Each structure stands twice: as structure tokens, then as C-alpha cells.
Short mmCIF file of C-alpha atoms in Angstrom, two decimals:
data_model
loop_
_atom_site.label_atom_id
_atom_site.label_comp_id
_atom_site.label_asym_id
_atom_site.label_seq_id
_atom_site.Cartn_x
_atom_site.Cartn_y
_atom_site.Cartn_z
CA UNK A 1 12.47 4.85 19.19
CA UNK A 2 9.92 4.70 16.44
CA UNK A 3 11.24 7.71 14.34
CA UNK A 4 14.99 6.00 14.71
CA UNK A 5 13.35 2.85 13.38
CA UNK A 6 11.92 3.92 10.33
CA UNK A 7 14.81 6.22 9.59
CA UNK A 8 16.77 3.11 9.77
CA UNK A 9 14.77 1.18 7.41
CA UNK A 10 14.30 4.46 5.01
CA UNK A 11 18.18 3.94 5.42
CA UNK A 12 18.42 0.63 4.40
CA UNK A 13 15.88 0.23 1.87
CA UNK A 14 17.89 3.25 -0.36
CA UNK A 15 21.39 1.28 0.14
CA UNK A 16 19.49 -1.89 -0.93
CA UNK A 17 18.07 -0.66 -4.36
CA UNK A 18 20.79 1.88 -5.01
CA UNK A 19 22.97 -1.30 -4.97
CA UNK A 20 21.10 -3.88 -6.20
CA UNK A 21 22.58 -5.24 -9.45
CA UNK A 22 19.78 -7.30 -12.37
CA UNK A 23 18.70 -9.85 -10.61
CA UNK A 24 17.33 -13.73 -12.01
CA UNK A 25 13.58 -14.87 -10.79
CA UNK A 26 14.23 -18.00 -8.88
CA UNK A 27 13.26 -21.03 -9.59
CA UNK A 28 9.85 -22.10 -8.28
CA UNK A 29 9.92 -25.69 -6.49
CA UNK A 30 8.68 -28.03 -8.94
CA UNK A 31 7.00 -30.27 -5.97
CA UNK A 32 5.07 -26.61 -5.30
CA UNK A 33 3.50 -26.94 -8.76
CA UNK A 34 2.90 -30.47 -9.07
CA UNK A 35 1.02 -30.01 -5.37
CA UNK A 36 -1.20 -27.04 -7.00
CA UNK A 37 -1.97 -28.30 -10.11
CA UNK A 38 -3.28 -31.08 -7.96
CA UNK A 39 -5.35 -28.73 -6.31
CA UNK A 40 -6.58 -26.97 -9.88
CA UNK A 41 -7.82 -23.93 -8.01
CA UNK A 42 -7.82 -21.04 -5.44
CA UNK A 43 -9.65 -18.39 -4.26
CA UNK A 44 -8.05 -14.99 -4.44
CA UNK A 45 -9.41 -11.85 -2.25
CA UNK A 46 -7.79 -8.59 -3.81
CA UNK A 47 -8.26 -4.97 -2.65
CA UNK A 48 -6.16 -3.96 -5.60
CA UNK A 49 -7.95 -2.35 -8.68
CA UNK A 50 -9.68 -5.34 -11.35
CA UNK A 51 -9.25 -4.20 -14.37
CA UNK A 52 -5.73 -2.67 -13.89
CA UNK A 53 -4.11 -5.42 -12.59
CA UNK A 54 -6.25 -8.05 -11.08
CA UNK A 55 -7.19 -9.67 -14.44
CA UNK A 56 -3.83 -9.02 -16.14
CA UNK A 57 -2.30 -10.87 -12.76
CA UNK A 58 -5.00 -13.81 -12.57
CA UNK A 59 -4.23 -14.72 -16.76
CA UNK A 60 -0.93 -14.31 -16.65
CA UNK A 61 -0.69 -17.09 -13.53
CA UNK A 62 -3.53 -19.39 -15.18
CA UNK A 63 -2.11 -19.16 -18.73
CA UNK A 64 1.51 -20.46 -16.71
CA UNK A 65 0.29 -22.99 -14.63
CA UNK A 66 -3.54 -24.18 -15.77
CA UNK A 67 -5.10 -23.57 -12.31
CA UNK A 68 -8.21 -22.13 -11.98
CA UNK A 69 -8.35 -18.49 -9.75
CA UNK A 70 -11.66 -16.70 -8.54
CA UNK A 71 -11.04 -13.34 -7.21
CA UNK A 72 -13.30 -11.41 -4.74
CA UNK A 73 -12.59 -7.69 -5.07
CA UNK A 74 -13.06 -5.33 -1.77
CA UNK A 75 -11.25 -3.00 0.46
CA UNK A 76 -9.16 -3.88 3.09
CA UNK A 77 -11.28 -3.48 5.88
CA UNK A 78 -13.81 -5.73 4.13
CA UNK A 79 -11.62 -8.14 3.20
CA UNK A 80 -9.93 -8.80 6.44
CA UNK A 81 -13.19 -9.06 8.29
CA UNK A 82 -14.06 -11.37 5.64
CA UNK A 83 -10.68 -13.26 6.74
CA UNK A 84 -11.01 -12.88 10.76
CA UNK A 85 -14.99 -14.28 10.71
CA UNK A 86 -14.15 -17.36 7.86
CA UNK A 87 -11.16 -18.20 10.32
CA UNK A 88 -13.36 -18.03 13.57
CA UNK A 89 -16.13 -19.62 11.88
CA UNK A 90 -13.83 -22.84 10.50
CA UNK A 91 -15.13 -22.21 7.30
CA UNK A 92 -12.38 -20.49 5.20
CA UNK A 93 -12.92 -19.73 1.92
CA UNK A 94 -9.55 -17.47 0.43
CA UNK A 95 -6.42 -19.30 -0.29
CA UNK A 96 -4.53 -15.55 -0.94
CA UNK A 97 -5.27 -12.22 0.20
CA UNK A 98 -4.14 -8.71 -0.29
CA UNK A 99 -4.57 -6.18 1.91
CA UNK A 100 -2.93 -2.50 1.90
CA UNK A 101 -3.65 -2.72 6.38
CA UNK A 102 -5.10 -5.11 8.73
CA UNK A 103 -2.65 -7.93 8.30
CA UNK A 104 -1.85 -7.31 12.56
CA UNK A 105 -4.92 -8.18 13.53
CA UNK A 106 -5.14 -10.75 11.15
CA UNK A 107 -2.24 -12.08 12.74
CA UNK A 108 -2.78 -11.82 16.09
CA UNK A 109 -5.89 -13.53 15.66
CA UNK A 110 -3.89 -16.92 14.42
CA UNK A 111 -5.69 -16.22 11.42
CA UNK A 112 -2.90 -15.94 9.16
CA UNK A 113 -0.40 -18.75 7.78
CA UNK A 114 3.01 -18.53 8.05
CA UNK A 115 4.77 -19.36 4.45
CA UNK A 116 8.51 -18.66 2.45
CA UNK A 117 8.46 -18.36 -1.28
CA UNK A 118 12.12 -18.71 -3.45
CA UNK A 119 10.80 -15.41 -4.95
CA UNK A 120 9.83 -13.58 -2.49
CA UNK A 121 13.05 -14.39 -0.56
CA UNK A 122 14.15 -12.16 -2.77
CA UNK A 123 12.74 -8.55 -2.13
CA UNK A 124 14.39 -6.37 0.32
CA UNK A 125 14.04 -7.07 3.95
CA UNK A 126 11.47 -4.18 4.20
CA UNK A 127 8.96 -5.84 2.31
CA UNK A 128 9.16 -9.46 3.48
CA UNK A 129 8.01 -10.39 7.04
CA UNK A 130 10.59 -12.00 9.39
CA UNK A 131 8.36 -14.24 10.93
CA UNK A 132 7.10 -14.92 7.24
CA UNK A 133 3.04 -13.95 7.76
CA UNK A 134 3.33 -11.44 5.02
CA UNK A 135 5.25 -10.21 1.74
CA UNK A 136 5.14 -7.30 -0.52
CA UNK A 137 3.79 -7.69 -4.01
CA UNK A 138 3.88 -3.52 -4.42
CA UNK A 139 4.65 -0.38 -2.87
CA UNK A 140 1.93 2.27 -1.93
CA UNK A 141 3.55 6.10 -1.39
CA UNK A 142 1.23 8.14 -0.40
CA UNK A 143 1.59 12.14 -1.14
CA UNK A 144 -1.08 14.92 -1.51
CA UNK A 145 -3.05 14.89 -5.34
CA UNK A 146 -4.24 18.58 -6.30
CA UNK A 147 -6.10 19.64 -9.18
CA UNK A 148 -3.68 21.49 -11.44
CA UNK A 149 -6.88 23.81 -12.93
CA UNK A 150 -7.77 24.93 -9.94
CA UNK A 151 -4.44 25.27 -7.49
CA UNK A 152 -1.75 28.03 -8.71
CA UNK A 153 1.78 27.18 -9.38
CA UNK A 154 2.79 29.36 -7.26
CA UNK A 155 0.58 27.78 -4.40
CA UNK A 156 1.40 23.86 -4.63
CA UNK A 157 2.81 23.22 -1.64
CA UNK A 158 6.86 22.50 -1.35
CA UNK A 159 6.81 21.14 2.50
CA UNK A 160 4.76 19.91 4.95
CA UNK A 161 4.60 23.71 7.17
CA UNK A 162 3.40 24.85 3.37
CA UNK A 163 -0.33 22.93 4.03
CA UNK A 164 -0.45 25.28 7.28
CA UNK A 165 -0.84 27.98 4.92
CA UNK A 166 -3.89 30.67 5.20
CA UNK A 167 -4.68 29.77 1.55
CA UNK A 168 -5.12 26.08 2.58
CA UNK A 169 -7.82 26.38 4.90
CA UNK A 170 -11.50 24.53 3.79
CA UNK A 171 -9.69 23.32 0.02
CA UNK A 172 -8.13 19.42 1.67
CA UNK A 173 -9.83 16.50 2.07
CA UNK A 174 -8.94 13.28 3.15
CA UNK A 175 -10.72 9.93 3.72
CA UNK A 176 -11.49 8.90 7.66
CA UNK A 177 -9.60 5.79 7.75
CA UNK A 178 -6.43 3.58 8.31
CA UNK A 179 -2.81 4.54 6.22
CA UNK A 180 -4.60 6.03 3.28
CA UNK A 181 -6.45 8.92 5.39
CA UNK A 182 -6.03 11.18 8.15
CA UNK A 183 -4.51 8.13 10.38
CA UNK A 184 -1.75 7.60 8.11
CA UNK A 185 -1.01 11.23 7.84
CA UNK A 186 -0.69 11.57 11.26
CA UNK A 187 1.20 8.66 12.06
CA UNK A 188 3.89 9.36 9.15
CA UNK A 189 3.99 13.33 10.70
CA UNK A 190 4.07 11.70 14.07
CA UNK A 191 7.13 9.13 12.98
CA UNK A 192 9.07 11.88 11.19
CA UNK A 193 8.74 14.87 13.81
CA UNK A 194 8.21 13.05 17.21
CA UNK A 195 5.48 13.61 19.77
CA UNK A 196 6.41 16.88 20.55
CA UNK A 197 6.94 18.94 17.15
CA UNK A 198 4.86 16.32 15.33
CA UNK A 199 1.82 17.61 18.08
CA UNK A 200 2.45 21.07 17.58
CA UNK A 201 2.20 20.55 13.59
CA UNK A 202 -1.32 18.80 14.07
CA UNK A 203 -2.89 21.25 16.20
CA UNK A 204 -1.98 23.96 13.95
CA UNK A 205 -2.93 21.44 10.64
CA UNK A 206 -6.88 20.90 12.75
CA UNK A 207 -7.33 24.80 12.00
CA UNK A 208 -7.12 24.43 8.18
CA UNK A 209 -10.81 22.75 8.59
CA UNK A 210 -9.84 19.10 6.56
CA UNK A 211 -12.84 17.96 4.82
CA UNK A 212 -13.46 14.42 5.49
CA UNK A 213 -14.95 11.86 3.08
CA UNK A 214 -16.02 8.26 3.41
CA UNK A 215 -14.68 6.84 0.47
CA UNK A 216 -11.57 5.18 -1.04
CA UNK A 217 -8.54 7.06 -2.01
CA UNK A 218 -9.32 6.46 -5.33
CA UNK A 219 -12.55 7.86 -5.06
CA UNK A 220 -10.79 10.80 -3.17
CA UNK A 221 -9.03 11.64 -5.62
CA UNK A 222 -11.47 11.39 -8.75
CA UNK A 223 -13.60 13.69 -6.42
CA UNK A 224 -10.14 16.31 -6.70
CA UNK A 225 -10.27 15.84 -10.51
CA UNK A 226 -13.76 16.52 -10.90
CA UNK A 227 -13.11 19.78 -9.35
CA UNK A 228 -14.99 19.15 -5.49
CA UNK A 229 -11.78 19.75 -3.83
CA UNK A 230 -8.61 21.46 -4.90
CA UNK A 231 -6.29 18.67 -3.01
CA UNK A 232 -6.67 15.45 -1.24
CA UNK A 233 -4.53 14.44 1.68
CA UNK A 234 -2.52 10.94 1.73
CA UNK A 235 -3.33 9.92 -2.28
CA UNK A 236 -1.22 7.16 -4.06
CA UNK A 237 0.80 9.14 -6.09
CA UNK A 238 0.76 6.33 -8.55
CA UNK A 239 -3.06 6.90 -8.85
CA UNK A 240 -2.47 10.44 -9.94
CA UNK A 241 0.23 9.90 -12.52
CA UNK A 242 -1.94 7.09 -14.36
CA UNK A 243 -4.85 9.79 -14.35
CA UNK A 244 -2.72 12.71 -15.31
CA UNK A 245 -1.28 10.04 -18.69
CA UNK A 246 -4.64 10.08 -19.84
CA UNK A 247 -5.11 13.88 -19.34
CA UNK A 248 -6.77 14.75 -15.90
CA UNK A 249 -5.97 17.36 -14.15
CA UNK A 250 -3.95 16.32 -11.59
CA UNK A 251 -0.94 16.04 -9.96
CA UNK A 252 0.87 14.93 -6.87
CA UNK A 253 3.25 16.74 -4.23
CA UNK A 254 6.74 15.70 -3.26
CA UNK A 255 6.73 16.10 0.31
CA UNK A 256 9.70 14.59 2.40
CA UNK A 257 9.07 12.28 3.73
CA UNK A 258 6.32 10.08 2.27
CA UNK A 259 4.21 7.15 3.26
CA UNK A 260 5.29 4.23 1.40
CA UNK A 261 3.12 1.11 2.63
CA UNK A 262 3.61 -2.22 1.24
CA UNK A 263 1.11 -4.07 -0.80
CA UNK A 264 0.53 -6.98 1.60
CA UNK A 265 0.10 -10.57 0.69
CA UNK A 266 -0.84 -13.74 2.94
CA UNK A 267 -2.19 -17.30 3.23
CA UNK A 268 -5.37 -17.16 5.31
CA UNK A 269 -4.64 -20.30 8.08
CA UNK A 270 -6.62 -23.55 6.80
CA UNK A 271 -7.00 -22.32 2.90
CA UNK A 272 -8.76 -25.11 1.10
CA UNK A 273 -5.78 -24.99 -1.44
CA UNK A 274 -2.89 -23.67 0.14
CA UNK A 275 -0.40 -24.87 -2.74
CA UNK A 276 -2.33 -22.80 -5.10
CA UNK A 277 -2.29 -20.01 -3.04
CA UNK A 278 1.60 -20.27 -2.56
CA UNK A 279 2.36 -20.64 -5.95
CA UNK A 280 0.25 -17.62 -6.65
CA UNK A 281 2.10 -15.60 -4.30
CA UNK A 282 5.22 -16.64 -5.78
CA UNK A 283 4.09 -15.80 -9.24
CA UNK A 284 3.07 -12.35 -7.92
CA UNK A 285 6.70 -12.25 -6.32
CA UNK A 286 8.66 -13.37 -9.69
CA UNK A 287 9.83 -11.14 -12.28
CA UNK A 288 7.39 -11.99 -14.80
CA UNK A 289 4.53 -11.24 -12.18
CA UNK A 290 6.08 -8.04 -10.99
CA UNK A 291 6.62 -6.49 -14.55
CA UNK A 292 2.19 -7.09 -14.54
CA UNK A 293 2.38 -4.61 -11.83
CA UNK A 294 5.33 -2.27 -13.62
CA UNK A 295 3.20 -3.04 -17.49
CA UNK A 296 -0.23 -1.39 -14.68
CA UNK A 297 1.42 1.57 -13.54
CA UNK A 298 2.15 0.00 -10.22
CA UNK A 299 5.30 0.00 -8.10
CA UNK A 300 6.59 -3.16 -8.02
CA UNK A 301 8.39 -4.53 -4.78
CA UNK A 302 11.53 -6.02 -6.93
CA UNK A 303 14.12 -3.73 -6.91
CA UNK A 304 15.22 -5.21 -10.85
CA UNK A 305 11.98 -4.53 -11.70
CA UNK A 306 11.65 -0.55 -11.48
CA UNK A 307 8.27 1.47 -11.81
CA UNK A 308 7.10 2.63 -15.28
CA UNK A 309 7.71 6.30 -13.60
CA UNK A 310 10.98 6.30 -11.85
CA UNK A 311 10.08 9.84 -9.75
CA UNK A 312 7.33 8.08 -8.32
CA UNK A 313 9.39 5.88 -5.78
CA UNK A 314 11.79 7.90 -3.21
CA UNK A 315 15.18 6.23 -4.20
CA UNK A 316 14.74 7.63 -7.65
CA UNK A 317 12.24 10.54 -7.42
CA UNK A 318 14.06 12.59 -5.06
CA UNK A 319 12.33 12.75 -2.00
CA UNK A 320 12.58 10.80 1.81
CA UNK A 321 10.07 8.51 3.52
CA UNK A 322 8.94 6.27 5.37
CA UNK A 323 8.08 2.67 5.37
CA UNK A 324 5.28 1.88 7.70
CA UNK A 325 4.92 -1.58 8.50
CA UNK A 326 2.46 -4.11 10.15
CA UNK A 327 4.89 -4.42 12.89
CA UNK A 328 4.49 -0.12 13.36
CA UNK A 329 1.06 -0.17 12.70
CA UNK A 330 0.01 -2.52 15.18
CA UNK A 331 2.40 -0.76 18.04
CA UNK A 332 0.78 2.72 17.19
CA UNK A 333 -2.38 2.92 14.83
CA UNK A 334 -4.56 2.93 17.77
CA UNK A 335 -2.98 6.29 19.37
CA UNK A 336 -2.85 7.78 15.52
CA UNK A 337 -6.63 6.95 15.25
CA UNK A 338 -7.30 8.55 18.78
CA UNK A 339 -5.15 11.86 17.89
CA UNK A 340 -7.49 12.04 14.28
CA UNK A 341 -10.67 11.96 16.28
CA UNK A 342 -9.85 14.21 19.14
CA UNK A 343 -8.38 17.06 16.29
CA UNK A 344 -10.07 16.48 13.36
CA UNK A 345 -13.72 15.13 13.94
#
């Protein structure tokens, strides 16, 4: 039921952008902006990267609309326990988060406000939330990154049966946690083979001896282009390209299918300035803010606003995935954590 799902949405998402003609930002609701300006501030928590797109993003929106933003910078994990004990505690602090996973508990938790934009109305239905808790801002597709100095041409893997190679075994690594490490690998093998097959693959994938490192995929990945590992597991491909433009030596695989997880956005519940936080969102949402994120090497959500690197996205680069969303995450995350500790710890 999962795998049909996700096909389904891989489905739709490629009919979407493939037919999408040049689209015009909306208009913002003027009462939105008179409302935050009123407010004159927010408080922005951010997993995304500061000086990449954080403070191009935060200038662009004060330079538009005179309101003040302070950004907190941390991972997803911290930031949404950050969220979950400010909410508990009545004392919340954020009026817009990001967060690349976490947003279910989040909103199970009554934590997070539900909230439309004119903007974000726009993206495709994959990346906006039906009952409105979340919206995209960016994609995330995750592939394997591999050190071009030290991995053969003739040894980059092709397809996913390639990584069960002999020649693979003690040269991966991946980070221990959520979409971005060995959980997200195995849920997206679990999605696209089913329980059977996709069980089979793992056991066979546990004997290639993964190394596992406590870090960010970022960090993952600089560790590949320093030369510790010759490929990391579950990278955003993004990531590598950006390196690899200023001369690393790195690369990325195009396996079928890929992760792609959406760049999340919400309003915590109770936000001190929840205009401000709106508007924010739909500045991040608009054209202007999404060609930040396409002028920073990111993919941007908008389908008339197209990445820098048009092979880095499926409908354009040539390769299948699948979008994994807080709606799939929170039915199976648990059981893909439980199947990465009992094969690969």
C-alpha cells in the first residue's frame, strides 16, 4: 500500500512539473503585511546552511518588508525538541521553523499551527500539507557522494544491487539517523522493493560492513572529500554538486529511485508574532524567495522556478524516486529505525 502510494505521488509530481507552464507569484494579502509590520519581528529556527542561504533569505525578506528576523541555526532533531519543550512549557519562542524531519511529532503533539499562504497554494500538492501544518520551501534528494580520486570509473555504482558488490565492502558510510542516514535508506529501499525483496536486499547490504558516523550529512560528506571514506550513503546530491563547482572531488550517483524529502516549514502553535512568521513563509514560498534558494544551489519547491542544475531533480535529471512525506514517515520511521539497529549496529 505504501510502495503504490509513493509511486503514485512520484507519478503525479512528474505530470505536474512536466506540465506546468511560467507561473506569476501571487499576491500577498496586504492585511498580512500591515498585521506584521505591526509586529516588527520574528524569530526564525533554520536547520538549513547560514551562510548559503539563511542570510541571503533573512535580507532579502527584511530589505522587502522592514521587519526585524533572528535566526537560531541547528539540526532538526535540535530544533524540534527545541519546538516540542517551548510548546509544553507555554513559553514559545520561534514564530517559523524548518525542519528536513520531525514535523509528525511536532504535530501530533498540538505543537504545530495550522496556516494557508497565496504562495504556497501554489506548489504542487506533494509539497504542501492537506491539513495545512506544513509546506515545502525546497527539495532534499538524497543519492550516494563518492570521492572521484579514490573510486574507479569503472566501479561507481549504476544500481542499487551494484553497492552489494565485493569491492564495496568496509569503503560506505552513512550517518545513524532519521531520512538523511541509514533510516532513510532503508525506508526508500523498503518503499521501492516491498518487505519481501526490499529484506532480502538489506540483509545482503549488512555484510558490506557500513561505517557509521555521528554527524550531519554535510559533515558526511566533507569526511568523503577529505579522503576518510570513498562514498557516503544517503548525501544531498545538491551538497556534492556545489562542492564539486568549486573543485572537490566528488560526485554523486544516480540511483533509481531517490529520496527526495521536502524542506519543511511551519508556525510553532502560540508564536509571539505569528503574522511575521506567515509572511515569512510566504516570502520563502514566492518567486522572488525561491530564486534565493535556486541563486544558493538549492532546489527550489516552485516548479517555475527550476534548480541552477537541472540533472539534480528526477523530472529533469533522468532518474525515479520517491517523495517521502511526514504523513509516511510517521506511519513507518519507527519499523525503518528498528530494521537499521537490528542489521546494521
Amino acid at each position: 500500500m505504501i510502495n503504490s502510494t509513493i509511486r503514485n505521488l512520484a507519478i503525479g509530481l512528474c505530470v505536474a512539473l512536466a506540465c506546468a507552464t511560467p507561473a506569476t507569484a501571487a499576491d500577498v494579502d496586504p492585511q498580512l503585511i500591515a498585521r506584521a509590520k505591526q509586529e516588527g519581528q520574528l524569530v526564525y529556527y533554520t536547520d538549513l546552511i547560514v551562510d548559503q542561504i539563511v542570510r541571503p533569505l533573512i535580507s532579502g525578506f527584511e530589505a522587502k518588508y522592514g521587519i526585524k528576523v533572528t535566526f537560531t541555526r541547528g539540526d532538526s532533531q535540535v530544533n524540534s525538541i527545541k519546538l516540542l519543550n517551548e510548546y509544553r512549557a507555554g513559553r514559545v519562542i520561534a514564530d517559523v521553523f524548518g525542519l528536513t524531519s520531525g514535523m509528525e511529532v511536532l504535530i501530533e503533539s498540538g505543537a504545530v499551527a495550522q496556516f494557508s499562504t497565496r504562495n504556497s497554494d501554489e506548489l504542487p500538492p506533494q509539497y504542501r500539507d492537506p491539513d495545512r501544518y506544513w509546506v515545502s520551501s525546497h527539495l532534499f534528494v538524497m543519492q550516494p557522494g563518492y570521492n572521484t580520486g579514490l573510486v574507479p570509473a569503472a566501479r561507481r555504482p549504476k544500481a542499487y544491487d551494484d553497492l552489494l558488490l565485493p569491492y564495496w565492502k568496509d569503503k560506505m558510510v552513512w550517518k545513524t539517523n532519521d531520512m538523511s542516514g541509514g533510516p532513510g535508506f532503508i525506508g526508500n529501499v523498503l518503499t521501492h522493493m516491498g518487505e519481501a525483496r526490499g529484506m532480502d536486499y538489506l540483509r545482503k547490504l549488512s555484510g558490506q560492513k557500513i561505517k557509521m558516523v555521528n554527524a550531519s550529512a554535510r559533515a558526511v560528506l566533507d569526511q568523503v572529500i577529505a579522503g576518510e571514506y570513498p562514498m557516503a550513503l544517503q548525501i544531498f546530491n545538491h551538497h556534492a554538486a556545489i562542492s564539486a563547482d568549486k573543485g572537490a572531488p566528488v560526485d554523486w550517483v544516480r540511483l533509481s529511485p531517490a529520496t527526495v524529502n521536502p524542506g519543511l516549514v511551519g508556525l510553532p502553535k502560540g508564536a509571539p508574532h505569528p503574522n511575521a512568521g506567515r509572511l515569512f513563509i510566504e516570502f520563502m514560498t514566492s518567486k522572488e524567495g525561491q530564486q534565493l534558494f535556486q541563486k544558493a544551489g538549492y532546489l527550489p519547491a516552485r516548479p517555475d522556478v527550476p534548480p541552477l542544475k537541472p540533472e539534480l531533480i528526477p523530472e529533469t535529471g533522468g532518474f525515479a524516486a520517491n517523495v517521502i512525506t511526514p504523513a509516511l514517515t510517521s506511519k513507518a520511521m519507527n519499523s525503518w529505525d528498528k530494521v537499521f539497529a537490528g542489521l546494521f549496529r
